[in-house]
Coordinates of C-alpha atoms in Angstrom, one line a residue:
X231 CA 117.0 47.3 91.0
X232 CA 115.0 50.4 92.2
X233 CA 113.9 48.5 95.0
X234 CA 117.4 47.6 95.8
X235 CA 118.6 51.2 96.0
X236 CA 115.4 51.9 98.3
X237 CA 117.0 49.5 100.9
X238 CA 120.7 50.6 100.6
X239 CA 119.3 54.6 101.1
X240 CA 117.2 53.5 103.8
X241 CA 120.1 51.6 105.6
X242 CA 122.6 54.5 105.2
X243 CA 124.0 54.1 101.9
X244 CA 124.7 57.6 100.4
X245 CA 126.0 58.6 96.9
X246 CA 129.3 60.6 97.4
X247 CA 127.0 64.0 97.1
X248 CA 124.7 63.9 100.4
X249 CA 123.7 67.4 99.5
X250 CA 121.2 66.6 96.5
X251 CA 117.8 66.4 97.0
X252 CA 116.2 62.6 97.6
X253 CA 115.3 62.1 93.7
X254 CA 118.5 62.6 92.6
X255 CA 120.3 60.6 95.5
X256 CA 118.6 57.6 93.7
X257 CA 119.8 59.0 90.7
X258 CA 122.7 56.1 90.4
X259 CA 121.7 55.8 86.2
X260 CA 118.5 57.6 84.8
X261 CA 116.9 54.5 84.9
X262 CA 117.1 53.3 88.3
X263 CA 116.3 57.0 89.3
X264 CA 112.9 56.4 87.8
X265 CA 112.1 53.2 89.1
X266 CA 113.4 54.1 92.4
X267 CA 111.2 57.4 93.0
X268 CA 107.8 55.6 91.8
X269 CA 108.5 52.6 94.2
X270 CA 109.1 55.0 96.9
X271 CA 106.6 56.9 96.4
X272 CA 104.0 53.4 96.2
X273 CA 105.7 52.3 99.1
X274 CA 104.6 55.7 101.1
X275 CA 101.3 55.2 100.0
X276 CA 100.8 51.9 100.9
X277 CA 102.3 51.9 104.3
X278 CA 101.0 55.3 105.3
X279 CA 98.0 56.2 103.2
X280 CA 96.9 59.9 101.7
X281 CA 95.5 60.4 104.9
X282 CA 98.7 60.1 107.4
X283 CA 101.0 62.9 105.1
X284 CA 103.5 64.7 107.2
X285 CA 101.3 67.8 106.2
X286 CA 97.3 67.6 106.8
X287 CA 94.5 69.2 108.3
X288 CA 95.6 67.3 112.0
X289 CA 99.0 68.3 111.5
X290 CA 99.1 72.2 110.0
X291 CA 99.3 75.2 112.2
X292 CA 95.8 75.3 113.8
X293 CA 96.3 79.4 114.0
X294 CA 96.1 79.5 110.2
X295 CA 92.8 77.2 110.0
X296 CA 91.3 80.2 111.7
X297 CA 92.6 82.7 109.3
X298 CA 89.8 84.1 107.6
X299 CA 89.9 86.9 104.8
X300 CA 86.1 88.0 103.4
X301 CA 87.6 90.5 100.9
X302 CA 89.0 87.5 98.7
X303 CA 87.0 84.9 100.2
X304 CA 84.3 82.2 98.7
X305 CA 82.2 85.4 97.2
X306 CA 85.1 86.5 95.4
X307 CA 86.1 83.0 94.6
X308 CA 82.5 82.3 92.9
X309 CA 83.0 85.4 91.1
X310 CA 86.1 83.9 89.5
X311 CA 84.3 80.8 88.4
X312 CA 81.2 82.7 87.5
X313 CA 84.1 84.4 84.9
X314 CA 85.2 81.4 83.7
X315 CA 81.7 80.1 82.7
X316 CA 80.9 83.9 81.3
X317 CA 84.1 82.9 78.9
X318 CA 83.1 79.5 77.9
X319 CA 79.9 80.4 76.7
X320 CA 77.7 80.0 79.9
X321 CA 74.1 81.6 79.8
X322 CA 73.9 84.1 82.5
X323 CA 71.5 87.0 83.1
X324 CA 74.2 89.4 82.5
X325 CA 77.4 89.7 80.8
X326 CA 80.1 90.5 82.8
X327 CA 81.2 90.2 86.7
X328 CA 81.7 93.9 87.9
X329 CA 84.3 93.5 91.2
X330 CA 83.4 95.8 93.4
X331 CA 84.7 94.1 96.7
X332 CA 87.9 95.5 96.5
X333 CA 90.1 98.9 96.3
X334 CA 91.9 98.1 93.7
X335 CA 91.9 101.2 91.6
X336 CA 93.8 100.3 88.4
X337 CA 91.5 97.1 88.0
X338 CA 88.5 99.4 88.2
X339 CA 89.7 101.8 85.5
X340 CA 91.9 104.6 87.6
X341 CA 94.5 105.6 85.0
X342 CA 98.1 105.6 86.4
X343 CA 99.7 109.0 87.3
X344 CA 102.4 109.9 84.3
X345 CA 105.0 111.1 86.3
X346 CA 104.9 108.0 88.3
X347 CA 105.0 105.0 85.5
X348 CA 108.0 107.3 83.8
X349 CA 110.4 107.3 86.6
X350 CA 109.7 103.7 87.6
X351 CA 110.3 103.0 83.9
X352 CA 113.4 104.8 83.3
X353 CA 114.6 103.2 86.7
X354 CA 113.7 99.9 85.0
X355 CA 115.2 99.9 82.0
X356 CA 117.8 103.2 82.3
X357 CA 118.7 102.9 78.8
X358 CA 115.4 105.6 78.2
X359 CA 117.7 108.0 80.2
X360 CA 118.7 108.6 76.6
X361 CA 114.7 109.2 75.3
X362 CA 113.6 112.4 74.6
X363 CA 110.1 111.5 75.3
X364 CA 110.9 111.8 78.5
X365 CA 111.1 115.0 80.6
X366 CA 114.4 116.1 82.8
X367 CA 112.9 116.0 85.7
X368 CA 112.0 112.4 85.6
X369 CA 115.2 111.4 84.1
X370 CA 116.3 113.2 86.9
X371 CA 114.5 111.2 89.7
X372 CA 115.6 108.2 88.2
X373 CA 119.1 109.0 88.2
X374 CA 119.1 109.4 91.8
X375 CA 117.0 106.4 92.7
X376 CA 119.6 104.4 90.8
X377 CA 122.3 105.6 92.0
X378 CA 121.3 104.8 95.5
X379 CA 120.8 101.3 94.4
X380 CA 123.7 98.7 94.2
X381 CA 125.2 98.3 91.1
X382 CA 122.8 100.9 90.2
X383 CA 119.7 98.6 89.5
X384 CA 116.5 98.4 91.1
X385 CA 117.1 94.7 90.6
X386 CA 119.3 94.7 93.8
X387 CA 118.6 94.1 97.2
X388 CA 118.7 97.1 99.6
X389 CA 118.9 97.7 102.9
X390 CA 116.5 95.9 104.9
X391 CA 114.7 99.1 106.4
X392 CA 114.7 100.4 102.5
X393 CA 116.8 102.7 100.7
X394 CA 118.5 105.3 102.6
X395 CA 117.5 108.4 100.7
X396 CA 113.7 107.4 100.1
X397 CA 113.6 107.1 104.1
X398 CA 114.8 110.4 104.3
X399 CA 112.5 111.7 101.4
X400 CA 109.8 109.9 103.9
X401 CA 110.7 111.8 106.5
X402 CA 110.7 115.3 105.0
X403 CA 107.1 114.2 103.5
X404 CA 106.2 113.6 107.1
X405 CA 107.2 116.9 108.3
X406 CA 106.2 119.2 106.0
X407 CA 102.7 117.5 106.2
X408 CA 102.3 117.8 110.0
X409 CA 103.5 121.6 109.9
X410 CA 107.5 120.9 111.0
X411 CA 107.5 118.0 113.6
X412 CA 110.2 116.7 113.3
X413 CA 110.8 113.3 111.6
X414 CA 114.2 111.2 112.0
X415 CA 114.7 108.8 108.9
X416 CA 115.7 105.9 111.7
X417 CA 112.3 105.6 112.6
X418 CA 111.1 105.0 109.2
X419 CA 110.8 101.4 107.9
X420 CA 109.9 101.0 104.4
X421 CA 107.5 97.9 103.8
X422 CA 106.1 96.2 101.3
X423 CA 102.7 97.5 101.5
X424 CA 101.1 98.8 104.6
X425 CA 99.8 95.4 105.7
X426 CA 103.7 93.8 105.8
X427 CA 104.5 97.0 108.2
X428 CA 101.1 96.3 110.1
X429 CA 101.7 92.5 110.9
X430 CA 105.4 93.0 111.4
X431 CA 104.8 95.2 114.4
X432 CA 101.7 93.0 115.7
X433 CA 104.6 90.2 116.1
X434 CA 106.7 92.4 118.2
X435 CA 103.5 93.1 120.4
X436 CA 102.4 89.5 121.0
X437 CA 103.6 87.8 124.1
X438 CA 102.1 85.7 127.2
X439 CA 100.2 82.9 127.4
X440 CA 96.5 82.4 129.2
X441 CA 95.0 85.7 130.5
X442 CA 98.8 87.6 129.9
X443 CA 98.5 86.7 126.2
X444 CA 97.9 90.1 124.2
X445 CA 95.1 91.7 123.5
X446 CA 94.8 94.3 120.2
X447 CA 92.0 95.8 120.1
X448 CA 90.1 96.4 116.6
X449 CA 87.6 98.9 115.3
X450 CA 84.5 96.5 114.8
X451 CA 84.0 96.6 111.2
X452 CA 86.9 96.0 110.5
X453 CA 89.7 95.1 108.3
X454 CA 90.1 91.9 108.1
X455 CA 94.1 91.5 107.6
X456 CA 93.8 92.3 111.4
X457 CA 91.7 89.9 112.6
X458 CA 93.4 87.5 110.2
X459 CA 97.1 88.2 111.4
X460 CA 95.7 88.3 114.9
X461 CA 94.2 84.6 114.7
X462 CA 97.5 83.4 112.7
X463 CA 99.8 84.7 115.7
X464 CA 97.1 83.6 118.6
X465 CA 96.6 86.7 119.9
X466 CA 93.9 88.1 121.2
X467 CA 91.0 90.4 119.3
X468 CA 89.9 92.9 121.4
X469 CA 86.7 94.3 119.8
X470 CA 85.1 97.6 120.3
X471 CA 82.5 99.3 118.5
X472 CA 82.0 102.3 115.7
X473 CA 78.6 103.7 116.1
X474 CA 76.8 103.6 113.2
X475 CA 74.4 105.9 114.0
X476 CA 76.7 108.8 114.3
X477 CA 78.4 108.4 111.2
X478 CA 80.5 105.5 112.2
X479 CA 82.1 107.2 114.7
X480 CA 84.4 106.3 117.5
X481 CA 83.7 106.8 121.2
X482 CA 85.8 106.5 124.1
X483 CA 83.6 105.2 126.3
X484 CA 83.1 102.4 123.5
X485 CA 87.0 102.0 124.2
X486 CA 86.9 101.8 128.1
X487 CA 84.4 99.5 128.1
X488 CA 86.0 96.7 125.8
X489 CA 89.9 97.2 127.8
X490 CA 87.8 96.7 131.0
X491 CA 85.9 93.6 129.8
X492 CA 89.2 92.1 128.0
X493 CA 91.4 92.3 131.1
X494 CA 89.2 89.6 132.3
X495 CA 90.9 87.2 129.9
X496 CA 94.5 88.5 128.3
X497 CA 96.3 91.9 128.2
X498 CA 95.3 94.3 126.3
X499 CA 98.2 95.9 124.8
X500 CA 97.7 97.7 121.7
X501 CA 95.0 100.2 119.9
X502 CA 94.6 99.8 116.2
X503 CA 92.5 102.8 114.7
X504 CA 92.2 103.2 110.8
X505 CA 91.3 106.8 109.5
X506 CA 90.4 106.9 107.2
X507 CA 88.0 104.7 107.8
X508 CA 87.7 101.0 106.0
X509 CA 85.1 99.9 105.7
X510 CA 83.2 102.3 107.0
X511 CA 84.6 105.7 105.0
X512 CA 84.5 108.1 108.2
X513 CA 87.0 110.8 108.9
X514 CA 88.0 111.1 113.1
X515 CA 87.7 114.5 114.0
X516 CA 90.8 116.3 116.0
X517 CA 88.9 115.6 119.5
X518 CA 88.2 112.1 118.6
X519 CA 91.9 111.7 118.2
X520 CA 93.1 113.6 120.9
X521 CA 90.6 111.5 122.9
X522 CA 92.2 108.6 121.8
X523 CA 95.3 109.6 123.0
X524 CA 94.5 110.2 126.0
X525 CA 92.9 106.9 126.2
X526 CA 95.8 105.2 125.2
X527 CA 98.5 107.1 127.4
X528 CA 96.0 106.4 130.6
X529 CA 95.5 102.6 129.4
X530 CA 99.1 102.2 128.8
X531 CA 98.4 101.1 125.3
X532 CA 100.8 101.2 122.0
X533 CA 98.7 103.1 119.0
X534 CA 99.0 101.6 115.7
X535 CA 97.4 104.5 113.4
X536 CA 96.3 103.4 109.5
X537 CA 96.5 106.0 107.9
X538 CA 96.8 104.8 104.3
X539 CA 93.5 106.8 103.1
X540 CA 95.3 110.4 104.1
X541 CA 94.2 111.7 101.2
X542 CA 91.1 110.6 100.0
X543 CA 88.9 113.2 102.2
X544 CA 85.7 114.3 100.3
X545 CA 82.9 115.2 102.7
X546 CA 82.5 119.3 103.1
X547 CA 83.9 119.7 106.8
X548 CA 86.1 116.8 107.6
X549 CA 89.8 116.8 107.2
X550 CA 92.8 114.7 108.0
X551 CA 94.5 114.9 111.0
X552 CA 97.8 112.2 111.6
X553 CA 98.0 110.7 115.0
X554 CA 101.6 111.7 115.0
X555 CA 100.7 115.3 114.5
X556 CA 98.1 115.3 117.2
X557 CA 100.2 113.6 119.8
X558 CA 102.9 116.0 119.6
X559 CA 100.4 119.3 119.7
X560 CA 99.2 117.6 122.8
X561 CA 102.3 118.0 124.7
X562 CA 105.2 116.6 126.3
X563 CA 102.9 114.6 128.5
X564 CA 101.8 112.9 125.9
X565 CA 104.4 113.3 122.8
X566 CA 107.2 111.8 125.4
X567 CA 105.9 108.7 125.9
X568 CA 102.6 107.8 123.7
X569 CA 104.3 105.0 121.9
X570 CA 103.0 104.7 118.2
X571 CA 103.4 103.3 115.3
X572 CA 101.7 105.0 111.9
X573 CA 101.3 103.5 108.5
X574 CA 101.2 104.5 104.4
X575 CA 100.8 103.2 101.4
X576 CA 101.4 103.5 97.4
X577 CA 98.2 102.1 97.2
X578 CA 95.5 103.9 98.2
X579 CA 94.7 107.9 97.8
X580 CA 95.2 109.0 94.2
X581 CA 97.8 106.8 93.4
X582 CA 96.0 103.4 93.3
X583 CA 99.3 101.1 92.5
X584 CA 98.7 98.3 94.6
X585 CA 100.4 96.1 92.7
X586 CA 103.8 97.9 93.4
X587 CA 103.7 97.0 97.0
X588 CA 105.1 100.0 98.5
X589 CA 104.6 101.4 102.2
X590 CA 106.2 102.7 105.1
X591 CA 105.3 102.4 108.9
X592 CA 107.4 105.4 111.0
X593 CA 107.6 104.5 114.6
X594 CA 107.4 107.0 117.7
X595 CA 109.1 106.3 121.4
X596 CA 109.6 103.1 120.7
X597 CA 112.0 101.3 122.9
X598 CA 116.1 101.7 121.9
X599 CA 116.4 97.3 122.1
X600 CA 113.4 97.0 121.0
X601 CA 113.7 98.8 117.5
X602 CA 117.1 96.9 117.0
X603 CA 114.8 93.9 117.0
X604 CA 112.1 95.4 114.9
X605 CA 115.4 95.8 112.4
X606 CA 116.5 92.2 112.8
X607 CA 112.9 91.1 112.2
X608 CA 112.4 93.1 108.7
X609 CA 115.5 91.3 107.7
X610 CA 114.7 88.2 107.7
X611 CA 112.8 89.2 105.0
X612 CA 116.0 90.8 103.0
X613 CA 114.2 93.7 102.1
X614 CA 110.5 95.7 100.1
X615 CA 110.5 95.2 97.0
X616 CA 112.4 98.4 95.2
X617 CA 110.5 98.8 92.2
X618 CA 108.2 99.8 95.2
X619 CA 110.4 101.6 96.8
X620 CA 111.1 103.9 94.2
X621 CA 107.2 104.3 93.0
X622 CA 106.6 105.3 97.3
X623 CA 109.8 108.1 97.0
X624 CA 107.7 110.2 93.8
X625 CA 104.6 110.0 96.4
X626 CA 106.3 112.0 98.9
X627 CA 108.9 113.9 96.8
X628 CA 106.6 114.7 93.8
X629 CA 106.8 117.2 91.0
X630 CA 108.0 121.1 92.1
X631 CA 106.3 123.6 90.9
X632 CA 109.6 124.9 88.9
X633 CA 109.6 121.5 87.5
X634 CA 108.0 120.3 83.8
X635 CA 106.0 117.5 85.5
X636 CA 104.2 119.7 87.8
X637 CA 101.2 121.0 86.0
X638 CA 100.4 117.7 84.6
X639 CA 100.5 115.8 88.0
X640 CA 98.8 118.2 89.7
X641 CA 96.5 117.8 86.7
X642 CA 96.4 114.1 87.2
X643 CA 96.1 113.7 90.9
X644 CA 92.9 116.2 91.4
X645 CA 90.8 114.7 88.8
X646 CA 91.5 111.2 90.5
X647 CA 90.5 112.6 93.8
X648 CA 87.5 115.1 92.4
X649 CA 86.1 112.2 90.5
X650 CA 86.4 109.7 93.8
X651 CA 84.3 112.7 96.0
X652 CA 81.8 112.4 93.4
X653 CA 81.2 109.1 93.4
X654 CA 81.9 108.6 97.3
X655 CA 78.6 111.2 96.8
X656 CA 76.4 109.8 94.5
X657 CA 76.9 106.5 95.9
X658 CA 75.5 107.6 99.3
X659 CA 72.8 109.4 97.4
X660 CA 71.5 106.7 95.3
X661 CA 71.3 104.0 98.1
X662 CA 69.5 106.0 100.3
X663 CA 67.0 106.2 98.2
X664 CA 66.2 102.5 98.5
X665 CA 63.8 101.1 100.8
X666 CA 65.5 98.9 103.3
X667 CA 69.0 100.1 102.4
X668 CA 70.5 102.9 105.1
X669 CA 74.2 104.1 103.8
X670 CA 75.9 106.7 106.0
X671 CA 77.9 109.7 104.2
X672 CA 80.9 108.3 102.4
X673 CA 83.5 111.2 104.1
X674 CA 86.6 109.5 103.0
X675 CA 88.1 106.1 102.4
X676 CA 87.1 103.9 99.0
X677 CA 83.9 102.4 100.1
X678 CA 80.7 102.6 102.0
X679 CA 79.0 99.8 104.4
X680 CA 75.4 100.4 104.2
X681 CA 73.1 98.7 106.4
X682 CA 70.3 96.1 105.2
X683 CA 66.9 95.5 106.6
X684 CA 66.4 92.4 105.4
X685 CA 63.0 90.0 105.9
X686 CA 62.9 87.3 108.8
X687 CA 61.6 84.5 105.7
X688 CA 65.4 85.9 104.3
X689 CA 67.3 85.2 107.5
X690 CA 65.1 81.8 107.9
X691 CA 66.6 81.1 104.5
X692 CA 70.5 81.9 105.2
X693 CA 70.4 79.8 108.2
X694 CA 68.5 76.2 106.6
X695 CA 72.0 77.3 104.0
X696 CA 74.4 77.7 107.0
X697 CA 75.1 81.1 105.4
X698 CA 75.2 84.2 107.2
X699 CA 72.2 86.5 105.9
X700 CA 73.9 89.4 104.2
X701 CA 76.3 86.7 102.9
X702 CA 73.3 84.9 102.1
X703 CA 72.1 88.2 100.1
X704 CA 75.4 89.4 98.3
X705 CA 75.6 85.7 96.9
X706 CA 72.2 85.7 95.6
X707 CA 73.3 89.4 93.9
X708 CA 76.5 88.0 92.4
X709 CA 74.3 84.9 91.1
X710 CA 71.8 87.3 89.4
X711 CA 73.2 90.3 88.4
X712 CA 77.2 89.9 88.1
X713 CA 77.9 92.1 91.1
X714 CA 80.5 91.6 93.2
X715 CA 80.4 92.5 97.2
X716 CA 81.9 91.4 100.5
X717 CA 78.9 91.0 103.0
X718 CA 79.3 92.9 106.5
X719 CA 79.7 89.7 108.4
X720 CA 83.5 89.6 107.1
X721 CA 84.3 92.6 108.6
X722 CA 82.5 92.1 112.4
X723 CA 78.7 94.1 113.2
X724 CA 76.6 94.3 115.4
X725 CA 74.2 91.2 116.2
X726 CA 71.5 91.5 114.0
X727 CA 72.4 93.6 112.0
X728 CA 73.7 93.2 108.2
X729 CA 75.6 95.4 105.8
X730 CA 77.7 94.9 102.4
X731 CA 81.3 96.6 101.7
X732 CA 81.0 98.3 98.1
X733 CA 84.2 100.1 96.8
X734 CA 83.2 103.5 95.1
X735 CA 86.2 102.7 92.8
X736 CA 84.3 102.0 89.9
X737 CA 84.1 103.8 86.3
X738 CA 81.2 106.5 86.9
X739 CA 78.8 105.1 84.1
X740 CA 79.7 101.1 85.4
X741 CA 79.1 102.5 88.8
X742 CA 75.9 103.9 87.7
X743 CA 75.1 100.6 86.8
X744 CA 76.1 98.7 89.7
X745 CA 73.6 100.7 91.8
X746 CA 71.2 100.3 89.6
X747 CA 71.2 97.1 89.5
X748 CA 71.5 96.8 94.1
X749 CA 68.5 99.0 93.7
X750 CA 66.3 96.6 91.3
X751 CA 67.9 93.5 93.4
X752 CA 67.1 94.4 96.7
X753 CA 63.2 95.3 95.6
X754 CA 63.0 91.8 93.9
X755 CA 65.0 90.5 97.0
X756 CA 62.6 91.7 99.4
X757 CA 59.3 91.3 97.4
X758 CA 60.3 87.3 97.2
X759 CA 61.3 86.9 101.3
X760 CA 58.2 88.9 102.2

């Protein structure tokens, strides 16, 4: 019978619904249904085999095979497993695994700011509008975030660009930070996170094929979502180098000589710089950005600026400084037609929700036709996620100081910050004082990327694994000691050197402990590959 109603599908025989999906066309009686999917699906293995599915490794996108992403990668994955056998009872040498391979602040301890959680929870379930608990002004927030939502629910789409008056609280935000330059809500794009902003606008700068394919060139160390979106959309990485030895910082020289060596081979057409810095935790001085600039207006590049670390400035003497801000103190020769595209996020600074997904990317001289594509791209995607959208509008329309919720966020949001500058402090401090371990002043960001001298018996080691040798390293500390780290070779170097990404994100007393226990490591480490 099944078999039967195999032959009469495959010769054209439909049930009168062609709509349903291919189990159900079979589905003439329940039992027939049954019979029929297992015989087709014997039949597919038989004449095809497992190893000629429509989907495999000869047949998926090749630009995704290359895709690689460190920060969650097969250190991170061991760590999970390592957790599992922690759970069932597994001997190890330690306890727990302490993940400090990502900035993800909540997961590390970083308690939520008030203000925030209450308006995103009376905007969630607006029936507390009624709860004393809660004060006026949040109630207050939430009102109008609702009523700028259809239906008035955050469980409606919006706009695709986001909601109209949270782009326009953007915009005000972006002003009064950069002293009264002007910000027009059209340019603003809300997204869901930085990174969906980031790769959106990567896929309306990659074009050509052979030596016109584009070139973006990257801060080498790196984050990796670039590298990663770049390989996924086959364009080209254009590297150039921080220099470690002055404090991770970026030279323009550095710049002109990796546009001059890419042109050999694609077109370089766009500069990504992060600044704060990740991985690396430096802060670009005004010069070094208005050096930038320059570069980019005389290389005819488009500047992508992350900026998502804005506040999280610790060291005595740095300060942030937007690229938007910058270009337009520079001048009409430069503010008229530097094109530039800057990015922010509800998940960094002192906020730490990641989970939200909330962002914004504001573009600058961008082409008329080709922001009405930009808009038809974001789209396609319907729109960011509003629970996000709402969390992002209290970031940059926070608390008066008329209001109730003031003192207490302003409370709130220095302690998170004071307590990140003391550990971004200590952090440097302790590793330095271990031999063979070199870690550069934490001046902003969520992490530091300290540089390993590691023995040649060490590297002989990594390679008989096939391992790079600080991956080689930060799997042998995860296997020992519980610690979690990304080694430097995710994130680009220098040949021969190695370095780890730590977050400082960490409780003070755990991170006590996870330097501690790098410190007794990397002795024991060295002491065995000597």
């Amino acid at each position: 019978m099944a078999v039967s109603l195999i032959e009469k599908y495959r010769n054209g025989c439909r049930p009168t619904n062609p709509r349903l999906p291919i189990v159900h066309i079979f589905c003439f009686s329940q039992a027939s249904c049954s019979e029929a999917k297992c015989e087709l699906q014997k039949r597919n293995m038989t004449e095809n085999g497992l190893g000629h599915r429509v989907l495999n490794m000869d047949t998926m996108n090749p630009n995704v095979k290359r895709v690689e992403y460190a920060v969650r990668g097969p250190i991170v994955q061991r760590a999970m497993q390592i957790e599992k056998e922690l759970k069932e009872g597994v001997k190890k040498p330690f306890t727990e695994v302490i993940k400090a391979n990502i900035g993800d602040a909540h997961a590390m301890g970083q308690k939520p700011i008030t203000f925030l959680r209450q308006v995103v929870a009376l905007c969630a379930y607006p029936d507390l509008l009624e709860d004393d608990k809660f004060p006026e002004d949040a109630k207050n927030r939430a009102r109008r975030i609702l009523q700028a939502c259809g239906g008035g629910s955050i469980g409606a789409y919006s706009a695709s660009p986001g909601i109209e008056i949270i782009r326009q609280d953007v915009a005000k935000y972006i002003e009064k930070r950069d002293g009264g330059i002007p910000s027009n809500p059209d340019n603003i794009y809300l997204s869901t996170g930085a990174s969906d902003a980031i790769v959106t606008m990567l896929k309306l700068l990659t074009s050509g094929e052979g030596k016109n394919r584009t070139g973006v060139m990257i801060s080498i160390p790196q984050y990796p979502l670039y590298s990663a979106a770049l390989a996924e959309l086959a364009a080209v990485q254009v590297s150039y180098y921080l220099d470690e030895d002055k404090c991770w910082s970026l030279d323009v020289g550095e710049l002109r000589r990796a546009v001059k060596v890419a042109r050999e081979h694609c077109n370089p057409r766009a500069l990504c710089i992060i600044n704060p810095g990740n991985p690396t935790g430096q802060v670009q001085s005004r010069q070094c950005i208005e050096d930038v600039i320059r570069f980019a207006a005389e290389e005819h590049l488009f500047l992508m600026a992350d900026e998502v670390y804005q506040d999280n400035v610790y060291a005595e003497g740095c300060q942030f400084h937007s690229f938007k801000k910058v270009l337009f103190e520079m001048g009409p020769e430069y503010s008229s037609v530097v094109e530039l595209a800057s990015f922010h996020s509800t998940s960094k600074c002192f906020m730490g929700e990641c989970g939200f997904r909330g962002g914004y990317m504001e573009v600058v001289n961008m082409d008329p036709e080709v922001k009405l594509q930009l808009t038809k791209l974001v789209s396609v995607r319907l729109c960011p996620p509003i629970p996000g959208q709402a969390l992002l509008d209290l970031v940059v329309n926070p608390p008066q100081p008329d209001e109730p919720s003031y003192a207490t966020f302003i409370k709130e949001r220095t302690a998170n910050l004071d307590i990140l500058a003391e550990k971004a402090k200590m952090t440097e401090q302790v590793l330095n004082t271990v031999p063979g371990i070199h870690c550069n002043p934490v001046q902003g960001a969520m992490y530091t990327f300290p540089r390993l001298s590691l023995p040649e018996k060490a590297i002989n080691a990594a390679k008989e694994k096939g391992q790079a040798p600080d991956m080689f390293y930060c799997m042998k500390l995860l296997e020992e000691t519980g610690i979690c780290l990304v080694p430097g070779s995710g994130f680009g170097q220098r040949d021969g050197t190695y370095h780890f990404r730590m977050t400082i994100l960490p409780a003070t007393e755990k991170l006590k402990v996870v330097l501690k226990k790098i410190r007794e490591f990397h002795k024991r480490f060295t002491e065995e590959f000597s």
